[in-house]
XYZ file of C-alpha atoms in Angstrom:
672
model
C 0.033 0.008 -0.020
C 1.086 3.548 -0.541
C 2.080 5.848 2.389
C -0.561 8.659 0.978
C -3.212 6.288 0.778
C -2.641 4.960 4.612
C -3.067 8.537 5.855
C -5.540 9.091 3.775
C -7.603 6.050 4.912
C -6.994 7.152 8.360
C -8.002 10.443 8.102
C -11.761 9.764 6.679
C -12.482 7.265 9.304
C -10.711 10.058 11.658
C -13.786 12.360 9.847
C -16.697 9.747 10.348
C -15.679 9.463 14.113
C -15.646 13.618 14.232
C -18.832 13.471 12.279
C -20.808 11.285 14.908
C -19.260 13.081 17.681
C -20.455 16.762 16.297
C -23.929 14.936 15.517
C -24.525 13.393 18.830
C -22.884 16.923 20.719
C -25.345 19.239 18.588
C -28.140 16.544 19.515
C -27.457 15.565 22.838
C -25.959 18.794 24.959
C -27.895 22.007 25.934
C -28.591 23.479 21.759
C -30.562 26.041 20.834
C -30.768 28.639 18.339
C -29.812 31.773 18.731
C -32.253 34.611 17.426
C -31.310 37.703 16.280
C -34.624 39.086 17.527
C -34.776 42.477 19.676
C -37.597 43.409 21.966
C -38.927 47.315 22.102
C -41.227 49.723 23.252
C -42.694 50.631 20.022
C -43.917 46.737 19.683
C -45.589 45.570 22.431
C -45.093 41.792 23.720
C -48.392 40.686 22.353
C -51.628 41.691 21.480
C -53.492 43.556 24.434
C -53.078 46.708 26.435
C -50.167 47.808 28.380
C -50.624 47.510 32.336
C -52.613 50.148 33.638
C -49.315 51.008 35.542
C -47.347 52.688 32.240
C -50.368 54.463 30.264
C -49.617 58.256 30.434
C -46.464 58.355 32.234
C -43.348 59.844 30.850
C -40.720 57.740 29.570
C -42.832 54.482 30.297
C -42.028 51.583 27.789
C -44.256 48.175 29.020
C -44.244 49.123 32.447
C -43.774 52.431 34.369
C -40.197 52.720 35.632
C -39.497 51.981 39.493
C -35.936 53.081 39.558
C -33.912 54.975 37.680
C -30.754 54.076 38.536
C -29.168 50.577 39.096
C -25.785 49.485 40.648
C -25.033 45.895 39.892
C -22.334 44.659 41.996
C -21.306 41.030 40.570
C -18.835 39.672 43.130
C -17.447 36.467 41.100
C -18.295 32.981 43.108
C -20.029 34.534 45.928
C -21.599 31.570 47.237
C -24.841 31.602 48.726
C -23.154 30.919 52.345
C -21.111 33.568 52.257
C -23.473 36.163 53.089
C -24.930 33.830 56.176
C -24.260 35.581 59.364
C -21.613 33.701 61.370
C -24.117 31.437 63.679
C -25.715 30.052 60.299
C -24.608 26.240 59.777
C -24.048 25.377 56.877
C -25.053 21.491 55.412
C -22.724 19.452 55.102
C -20.018 21.348 57.067
C -18.760 20.736 60.376
C -19.988 22.682 63.131
C -17.355 25.068 63.529
C -16.619 28.416 62.743
C -16.290 28.549 59.357
C -13.501 31.558 57.694
C -15.591 32.686 55.345
C -19.285 32.849 57.845
C -20.195 36.162 59.187
C -17.881 38.716 56.901
C -20.179 40.328 54.664
C -22.157 41.537 58.018
C -23.192 44.535 56.464
C -25.841 42.850 54.332
C -26.993 40.846 57.910
C -27.289 44.339 59.698
C -29.185 45.848 56.488
C -31.892 43.412 56.791
C -32.461 43.756 60.342
C -32.766 47.376 60.411
C -34.427 48.304 56.912
C -36.335 44.655 56.339
C -38.788 46.664 54.054
C -35.753 47.760 51.904
C -34.178 44.579 51.466
C -33.571 41.138 50.787
C -31.313 38.174 50.166
C -32.413 35.581 47.924
C -30.342 32.232 46.982
C -29.922 32.017 43.286
C -30.248 28.770 41.397
C -27.437 28.719 39.042
C -27.989 26.759 35.339
C -24.724 24.582 34.735
C -22.208 25.427 33.273
C -21.011 27.368 36.398
C -18.052 29.034 33.956
C -18.211 33.381 34.293
C -18.957 33.514 30.238
C -21.933 31.148 30.037
C -22.977 32.774 33.954
C -23.019 36.835 32.278
C -24.502 35.489 29.511
C -27.673 34.182 31.533
C -27.511 37.492 33.478
C -27.927 39.439 30.887
C -30.235 37.745 28.457
C -32.318 35.538 30.616
C -31.636 32.335 28.977
C -30.111 29.506 29.186
C -26.532 29.285 27.644
C -25.688 26.056 25.608
C -23.318 23.469 28.189
C -20.643 23.243 25.284
C -19.850 27.004 25.288
C -18.220 25.908 28.485
C -14.871 25.711 25.893
C -14.889 29.430 25.224
C -14.901 30.428 28.559
C -11.348 31.049 27.409
C -12.488 33.034 24.320
C -15.360 34.370 24.702
C -17.634 36.116 21.705
C -20.230 38.946 21.360
C -23.361 38.483 22.331
C -25.777 38.507 19.474
C -28.904 37.718 21.547
C -31.109 40.364 23.017
C -29.842 41.498 26.255
C -30.339 44.256 29.344
C -26.872 46.189 28.372
C -28.406 46.525 24.476
C -31.783 47.520 25.731
C -29.911 49.806 28.267
C -27.853 51.451 25.107
C -30.738 51.207 22.972
C -32.876 53.559 25.617
C -30.037 56.494 25.362
C -28.868 55.148 29.026
C -24.979 55.697 30.017
C -24.320 52.291 31.239
C -20.449 52.466 32.934
C -18.333 49.223 33.640
C -15.429 48.461 35.788
C -13.879 44.907 36.213
C -13.292 41.837 34.533
C -12.506 42.181 30.607
C -14.795 39.512 30.051
C -17.219 42.147 29.128
C -15.381 43.529 26.604
C -15.392 40.382 24.645
C -19.403 39.606 25.163
C -20.460 43.755 24.663
C -17.970 45.286 22.377
C -18.347 48.974 22.492
C -21.621 49.258 24.431
C -20.697 51.107 27.664
C -20.268 54.643 27.493
C -17.343 54.485 29.801
C -15.490 51.238 30.545
C -12.222 50.164 32.435
C -11.503 46.665 31.914
C -8.529 44.506 33.642
C -7.088 41.324 32.983
C -9.718 38.026 34.801
C -6.988 35.127 33.743
C -4.938 35.464 36.413
C -6.293 33.637 39.092
C -3.372 33.757 41.543
C -3.469 37.360 41.526
C -5.960 38.196 43.773
C -6.071 42.310 44.179
C -5.178 44.310 40.842
C -8.772 43.452 39.428
C -10.442 44.969 42.715
C -7.898 47.217 43.834
C -8.516 48.853 39.898
C -12.368 49.065 40.603
C -11.961 50.273 43.779
C -9.626 53.432 42.681
C -12.434 54.499 40.416
C -15.881 52.888 41.924
C -16.641 55.848 44.498
C -15.481 58.853 42.342
C -17.678 57.700 39.270
C -20.271 57.246 41.455
C -20.510 60.356 43.241
C -19.604 62.173 39.441
C -23.348 61.194 38.256
C -22.748 60.646 34.806
C -23.816 57.324 34.963
C -27.149 55.302 35.106
C -26.320 51.751 35.207
C -23.247 51.284 37.447
C -21.594 47.491 36.851
C -19.005 46.845 38.793
C -17.391 42.906 38.637
C -15.085 42.222 41.544
C -12.765 39.081 40.926
C -10.693 38.254 44.223
C -13.080 35.854 45.649
C -12.946 33.674 43.191
C -9.359 33.942 42.024
C -8.878 33.347 45.934
C -10.895 30.404 45.979
C -8.977 29.043 43.202
C -5.543 29.516 44.884
C -6.940 28.582 48.408
C -9.842 27.469 48.535
C -12.792 28.382 50.395
C -11.595 27.770 54.081
C -8.191 29.779 53.936
C -7.998 32.861 55.944
C -7.061 35.076 52.394
C -10.855 34.662 51.570
C -12.386 35.799 54.860
C -10.025 38.713 54.259
C -11.139 39.337 50.597
C -15.035 38.792 52.029
C -14.422 41.749 54.502
C -13.157 43.868 51.748
C -16.417 43.091 49.891
C -18.410 44.237 52.778
C -16.739 47.224 52.823
C -17.324 48.170 49.644
C -21.189 47.708 50.273
C -21.045 49.765 52.978
C -19.499 52.446 50.831
C -22.174 51.938 48.135
C -25.544 52.005 50.734
C -23.921 55.282 52.166
C -24.060 56.524 48.491
C -26.950 55.071 47.244
C -30.141 57.859 46.300
C -33.680 57.460 46.540
C -34.075 56.502 42.521
C -30.939 53.769 42.972
C -31.423 50.280 43.353
C -27.852 48.482 44.766
C -27.797 44.566 43.583
C -25.030 42.579 44.794
C -24.988 38.971 42.755
C -22.719 35.952 42.694
C -22.191 34.892 39.117
C -21.767 31.140 40.447
C -20.747 29.704 43.934
C -17.913 27.125 44.346
C -16.556 23.628 45.530
C -14.625 23.211 48.542
C -11.677 23.234 46.973
C -12.697 26.682 45.707
C -12.966 25.434 41.833
C -16.505 25.634 40.080
C -17.843 24.540 36.670
C -19.996 22.038 37.250
C -23.502 21.526 39.036
C -22.828 20.417 42.798
C -24.872 22.392 45.104
C -21.823 24.515 46.256
C -21.700 25.469 42.860
C -25.003 26.817 41.565
C -26.042 28.310 44.749
C -25.020 31.638 44.543
C -26.135 35.234 46.748
C -28.150 37.683 45.279
C -28.951 40.423 47.378
C -30.907 43.976 46.631
C -31.344 47.175 48.333
C -32.824 50.759 47.726
C -33.156 53.646 50.239
C -37.241 53.576 49.560
C -39.249 50.686 50.583
C -39.322 47.620 48.379
C -41.335 45.234 49.850
C -44.696 45.006 51.859
C -43.394 42.221 54.031
C -40.502 41.370 56.250
C -37.631 38.698 54.736
C -38.574 35.170 55.730
C -36.428 33.391 58.217
C -34.631 31.264 55.540
C -34.168 33.205 52.067
C -36.605 32.444 49.053
C -34.713 30.181 46.630
C -35.312 31.732 42.805
C -33.591 31.187 39.168
C -30.206 33.486 38.546
C -32.499 34.446 35.033
C -35.022 35.772 37.296
C -33.321 38.897 37.440
C -33.557 39.727 33.813
C -37.005 40.300 33.379
C -36.885 42.110 36.887
C -34.457 44.554 36.128
C -35.904 45.120 32.563
C -39.326 46.321 34.547
C -37.925 48.210 37.356
C -35.864 50.322 34.944
C -38.988 50.947 32.374
C -37.057 48.463 29.379
C -38.529 45.813 27.371
C -37.627 42.751 28.501
C -35.008 41.064 26.400
C -36.935 38.995 23.616
C -35.054 35.553 24.412
C -35.884 35.800 27.873
C -36.985 32.549 29.891
C -36.473 34.026 33.030
C -39.818 34.765 35.625
C -40.295 38.261 37.410
C -39.382 38.138 40.985
C -43.025 39.415 42.238
C -42.135 41.017 45.328
C -40.687 43.613 43.499
C -43.919 44.864 42.110
C -45.805 44.981 45.499
C -45.117 48.313 46.105
C -43.735 49.754 50.176
C -44.561 48.831 53.330
C -47.721 50.412 52.957
C -49.360 49.481 49.981
C -52.656 47.564 49.809
C -52.821 44.043 49.789
C -55.041 44.161 46.342
C -53.182 46.821 44.696
C -49.608 44.792 44.953
C -51.288 41.649 43.760
C -52.955 43.575 40.616
C -49.008 45.028 40.092
C -47.556 41.812 40.685
C -50.306 40.353 38.334
C -49.841 42.705 35.861
C -45.927 42.389 35.670
C -46.274 38.543 35.404
C -48.597 39.237 32.617
C -46.179 40.717 30.568
C -43.238 38.624 31.185
C -45.664 35.624 30.348
C -46.693 37.548 26.997
C -42.960 38.095 26.578
C -42.084 34.197 26.714
C -44.955 33.171 24.764
C -43.893 35.752 21.723
C -40.373 33.802 22.223
C -41.640 30.558 22.133
C -43.873 31.328 19.241
C -40.969 32.689 16.961
C -38.366 29.994 18.211
C -40.821 27.446 17.095
C -41.830 28.630 13.898
C -37.516 28.609 13.320
C -36.624 25.045 14.637
C -38.025 22.374 15.407
C -36.494 21.704 18.807
C -39.767 22.380 21.158
C -41.919 19.888 22.149
C -45.082 19.961 20.026
C -46.933 18.434 22.873
C -45.824 20.439 25.474
C -45.597 23.711 23.712
C -49.354 23.385 22.348
C -50.148 22.758 26.326
C -48.494 25.541 27.189
C -49.697 27.823 24.766
C -53.206 26.889 25.813
C -52.467 27.627 29.164
C -51.470 30.843 28.258
C -54.405 31.630 26.729
C -56.558 30.580 29.718
C -54.409 32.949 31.806
C -54.581 35.966 29.685
C -58.333 35.743 29.418
C -58.667 35.642 33.201
C -56.416 38.533 33.471
C -58.159 40.664 30.969
C -61.588 39.522 32.801
C -59.926 40.459 36.046
C -59.297 44.093 34.740
C -62.844 45.000 33.335
C -64.410 43.560 36.268
C -63.163 44.859 39.286
C -65.907 43.403 41.604
C -64.876 39.997 41.594
C -60.748 40.879 41.434
C -60.140 39.869 45.111
C -60.893 36.360 44.495
C -59.418 36.024 40.832
C -56.114 37.975 41.534
C -54.878 34.290 43.222
C -55.808 32.182 40.523
C -54.589 34.361 37.796
C -50.715 34.941 39.050
C -51.339 30.637 40.137
C -51.484 30.493 36.149
C -49.278 32.790 35.084
C -46.288 31.510 37.389
C -47.659 27.991 36.093
C -46.880 29.072 32.091
C -43.308 30.665 33.131
C -41.858 27.999 35.409
C -43.352 25.437 32.623
C -42.028 26.905 29.756
C -38.530 27.115 31.622
C -38.847 23.309 32.302
C -39.175 22.465 28.633
C -36.630 24.729 26.856
C -34.119 23.072 29.509
C -35.871 19.462 28.621
C -36.058 20.405 24.849
C -32.576 21.361 24.106
C -30.955 18.284 26.031
C -32.725 15.751 23.184
C -30.396 12.621 21.858
C -30.051 12.204 18.571
C -29.477 8.418 17.014
C -27.360 10.103 13.930
C -24.243 9.653 16.209
C -24.904 5.761 16.425
C -25.298 5.188 12.894
C -21.761 6.522 11.660
C -20.116 4.668 14.406
C -21.364 1.950 13.476
C -20.297 2.342 10.238
C -16.615 3.594 10.754
C -16.768 0.707 13.713
C -17.476 -1.607 10.812
C -14.685 -0.938 8.725
C -12.355 -4.029 8.309
C -9.262 -4.315 10.692
C -7.775 -7.472 9.946
C -4.592 -7.447 6.595
C -2.757 -10.299 6.149
C 0.878 -10.231 6.508
C 3.874 -11.450 9.043
C 3.390 -7.864 11.100
C 0.066 -8.103 13.035
C -0.118 -6.869 16.546
C -2.309 -8.378 18.568
C -5.248 -7.147 19.782
C -4.422 -7.538 23.587
C -1.283 -5.092 23.480
C -3.335 -2.256 21.435
C -6.387 -2.614 24.335
C -3.454 -2.294 26.814
C -1.502 0.926 25.166
C -4.800 2.640 24.951
C -5.909 2.103 28.778
C -2.030 2.681 29.246
C -3.037 6.401 27.921
C -6.295 6.013 30.410
C -4.323 5.262 33.376
C -2.199 7.611 32.692
C -4.354 10.705 32.795
C -6.027 9.773 36.119
C -2.468 8.476 38.081
C -1.575 12.673 36.850
C -4.109 13.869 39.082
C -7.055 14.509 36.247
C -10.034 13.867 36.099
C -13.185 13.857 33.453
C -14.947 17.000 34.927
C -14.208 20.458 34.655
C -13.699 21.845 38.494
C -10.220 19.153 38.421
C -8.965 20.980 35.690
C -5.215 21.739 36.484
C -5.156 25.877 35.910
C -2.487 26.486 37.411
C -0.758 24.454 34.006
C -1.850 27.985 32.415
C 1.159 29.670 34.279
C 3.614 26.937 33.699
C 6.751 29.385 32.597
C 4.526 32.648 32.639
C 4.503 33.263 36.631
C 3.248 36.742 35.965
C 0.984 35.810 33.775
C -0.216 36.273 29.672
C -1.081 39.452 29.700
C -4.328 39.673 27.596
C -3.675 36.250 25.602
C -6.419 33.577 25.934
C -4.625 31.641 23.234
C -1.916 30.399 25.380
C -2.804 30.103 28.417
C -5.587 27.507 26.913
C -3.356 25.973 24.834
C -1.353 25.063 28.096
C -4.143 23.934 29.997
C -5.235 21.577 26.975
C -1.758 20.508 26.687
C -1.519 19.711 30.303
C -4.965 17.875 30.416
C -4.540 15.659 27.413
C -0.644 14.930 27.668
C -1.020 11.356 28.139
C -3.317 11.313 24.942
C -1.152 12.497 22.852
C 1.957 10.617 23.481
C 0.648 7.054 23.633
C -1.080 8.184 20.251
C 2.400 9.331 18.971
C 4.038 6.438 20.128
C 1.314 3.967 18.532
C 3.389 2.407 16.101
C 6.001 1.593 18.065
C 3.870 -1.136 19.166
C 4.709 -2.903 15.177
C 8.111 -4.071 17.048
C 5.909 -6.041 19.728
C 5.825 -9.350 17.229
C 9.471 -8.814 16.449
C 10.160 -8.641 20.433
C 7.821 -11.762 21.147
C 9.848 -13.622 17.978
C 13.461 -12.648 19.605
C 12.682 -13.672 23.020
C 11.293 -17.504 21.065
C 14.348 -17.735 19.186
C 16.403 -17.530 22.931
C 14.063 -19.709 24.799
C 15.287 -22.297 22.170
C 18.715 -21.856 22.108
C 20.975 -24.480 23.130
C 20.590 -26.126 26.486
C 23.704 -25.891 28.531
C 26.221 -29.313 27.776
C 24.623 -29.964 24.663
C 27.157 -28.543 22.010
C 26.063 -30.447 19.045
C 21.977 -29.687 19.230
C 23.378 -26.105 20.028
C 24.894 -25.333 16.479
C 22.679 -23.645 14.035
C 21.423 -24.358 11.405
C 22.249 -22.782 8.273
C 18.558 -21.553 7.157
C 18.140 -19.905 10.877
C 21.389 -18.094 10.345
C 20.221 -16.784 7.201
C 16.778 -15.693 8.827
C 16.641 -11.802 9.230
C 15.168 -10.720 12.612
C 13.573 -7.768 14.155
C 12.988 -4.890 11.845
C 15.438 -6.452 9.297
C 12.500 -7.645 7.950
C 11.033 -4.946 7.267
C 13.323 -4.224 4.233
C 11.896 -7.822 2.498
C 8.006 -6.875 2.435
C 7.810 -3.172 2.683
C 3.642 -3.340 1.249
C 3.413 -5.511 4.117
C 5.004 -2.731 6.354
C 2.468 0.007 5.595
C -0.481 -2.314 5.326
C 0.461 -3.224 9.117
C 0.487 0.413 10.012
C -3.094 0.843 8.968
C -3.896 -2.150 10.838
C -2.540 -0.648 13.506
C -4.078 2.931 13.330
C -7.624 1.459 12.831
C -7.481 -1.327 15.591
C -6.342 1.338 18.263
C -9.040 4.341 16.787
C -11.711 1.424 16.699
C -10.983 0.818 20.285
C -10.929 5.233 21.224
C -14.401 4.748 19.384
C -15.705 1.880 21.467
C -14.539 3.989 24.873
C -16.721 7.032 23.229
C -19.112 5.089 22.044
C -19.585 3.976 25.732
C -19.881 7.440 26.964
C -21.782 8.380 24.297
C -24.828 5.575 25.140
C -24.208 6.174 29.005
C -24.835 9.942 28.427
C -28.273 9.232 26.070
C -29.624 6.599 28.220
C -28.803 8.349 31.558
C -29.590 12.177 29.950
C -32.714 12.769 32.529
C -30.786 11.630 35.610
C -30.277 13.941 38.065
C -26.279 13.733 37.836
C -25.949 13.925 33.802
C -24.604 17.503 33.816
C -21.832 16.747 36.481
C -21.032 13.202 35.448
C -21.926 11.749 32.193
C -21.770 15.371 29.586
C -18.415 16.253 31.101
C -17.156 12.736 30.625
C -18.212 12.124 26.758
C -16.806 15.910 26.458
C -13.511 15.033 28.231
C -13.420 11.802 26.026
C -14.607 13.837 22.469
C -12.168 15.557 22.972
C -9.380 13.258 24.119
C -9.914 11.241 20.901
C -9.587 14.108 18.468
C -6.157 14.665 20.249
C -5.475 10.927 20.066
C -6.359 10.727 16.612
C -4.097 13.515 15.456
C -1.318 12.419 17.135
C -1.756 8.917 15.921
C -1.412 10.240 12.441
C 1.318 12.349 12.731
C 2.961 8.908 14.772
C 2.116 7.445 11.631
C 3.259 10.341 9.230
C 6.283 10.420 11.052
C 7.228 6.420 10.783
C 6.813 6.581 7.302
C 8.747 9.467 6.702
C 11.893 7.429 9.079
C 10.916 4.228 7.084
C 11.341 6.149 3.761
C 14.440 7.597 4.731
C 16.065 4.352 5.782
C 14.703 2.812 2.810
C 17.183 4.857 0.756
C 20.016 4.490 2.762
C 19.154 0.856 2.470
C 19.144 0.965 -1.970
C 22.618 3.225 -1.343
C 23.921 0.401 0.575
C 22.637 -2.536 -1.620
C 24.415 -0.336 -5.079
C 27.726 0.032 -3.414
C 27.681 -3.689 -2.295
C 26.933 -4.206 -6.529
C 29.758 -2.225 -7.220
């Protein structure tokens, strides 16, 4: 066989596997069509009048604004229990004084002194718990796809409708300072921006100190409508030291002082939002869906009364995306087109002096607007693609139609409103929660195309005649050694276990704004075993020769039997080891092809098993924590291994060509 034919055939087999992986990824992992539609004040979210509260109000959009300004303090990796008081007991933790408890004391003090002005929530985060995906959710109200976790190193601009887009369209001045991830997500969107490099997790203070240098002067200047500050010290401290280190207490105390300083400067028309984008594990990592990773803190405060009642003993649990429609309506903006979050009805109840009926009516109005927006999104999305389940979609639309009709009747018949209001609110909430649940379920469906392509690739014959056949046991052992080396070097197929510190090997001071180099270093550290064993796989061709050499040594003369120990002439002339390759070069190329196909077949069986496990258990509670990450690691490992295998075979062929040329020259010299 020709060398080029061997490489092309192996490349074609690899392509079949790549296509299968791509099809399975598109059918299983959270994938969806990103719509570019945008909401606007000129176009209501659906038929019917706007809420009574927005009619005749200057500057009103879908609903009259309650606040003119917002200060959003995003503390990266602010886990919910970081905001708890010192005497709180964290489930799963020992009854000891943890260093991170009680450090955000200003939150608890505000909740006790001004219970109608503030609220603390447990924000339930959707996996993956990586910063870029969380920022996307916090601004669009949508569900970032799981596979987007890979773009956390090189974020791309958000094309979907989002809060930042709505703010700039309304002429609001948005000022940002902090994590430079926002620069890639919202290029040119801020009236003023101070970006700081975010990837150096060993640096706990540069970003935070840079923000503090400009935060209060900017706030005092008044040249802003929305002020966003994204602090990174807590997240970096978790990566470097873990949450139980004294440095974490120091960083949280610094954030507490920041919150106190902001509260003292707030005006009556300003809302303060303190939020964590995700949590962290007991080791300080994040990316998965463990309870500690998906549990973040959310704190709201205003100098004017926000809530008609005092805070509950245990903070309410809300989906993180609920903040998006809530902020949009509070600021008098349209809800972003693709939002699937549910408004936080408490913030539309009025202050502590508001009447129960008027509070319930305001809540119903906000929910109805939210439901109209979600219904419009579902209708538009279902017309563009077939991702959503038709039966569930029809049931939800019927539920919305009934809830909308009940709401319209409620507005036209005030006498029976008090009895009907709770039913309408419950129906609207049921629709919104059902729509979100359907989107989560529908965007994680399984495609059988992957199996078909893998069966096609696996059905390619992998047995060829010739004296250089490498046994299956040797190929299987080689593949298992690659996997064993992956685990023995401290790696695991989960995102929190990635060795992020590898990004700084040789670069202790960081990489500046470069993102591809640290990603390459981390990838090389993670998949080094796959690459090395794949490149070295052609060395297994020596296996039969080694066995043959050992067999000949065993057949040597026994001690004291010199007559039998004399070697026959035919044995003396038989070439040994790799010298036999010169007598049958076509067998050598066929052996390389056979070896490559066997190795790809074993790797394909591994990834096929992961795909089957992920698809069969796709509704399992641990699917996003165990099975999906395992499949992703196996898929990337397969790609790295296949590329390494092609490089290894090409290298062996190059060496074989050079040796063959040398043999020809030697043979010609002997003939002369």
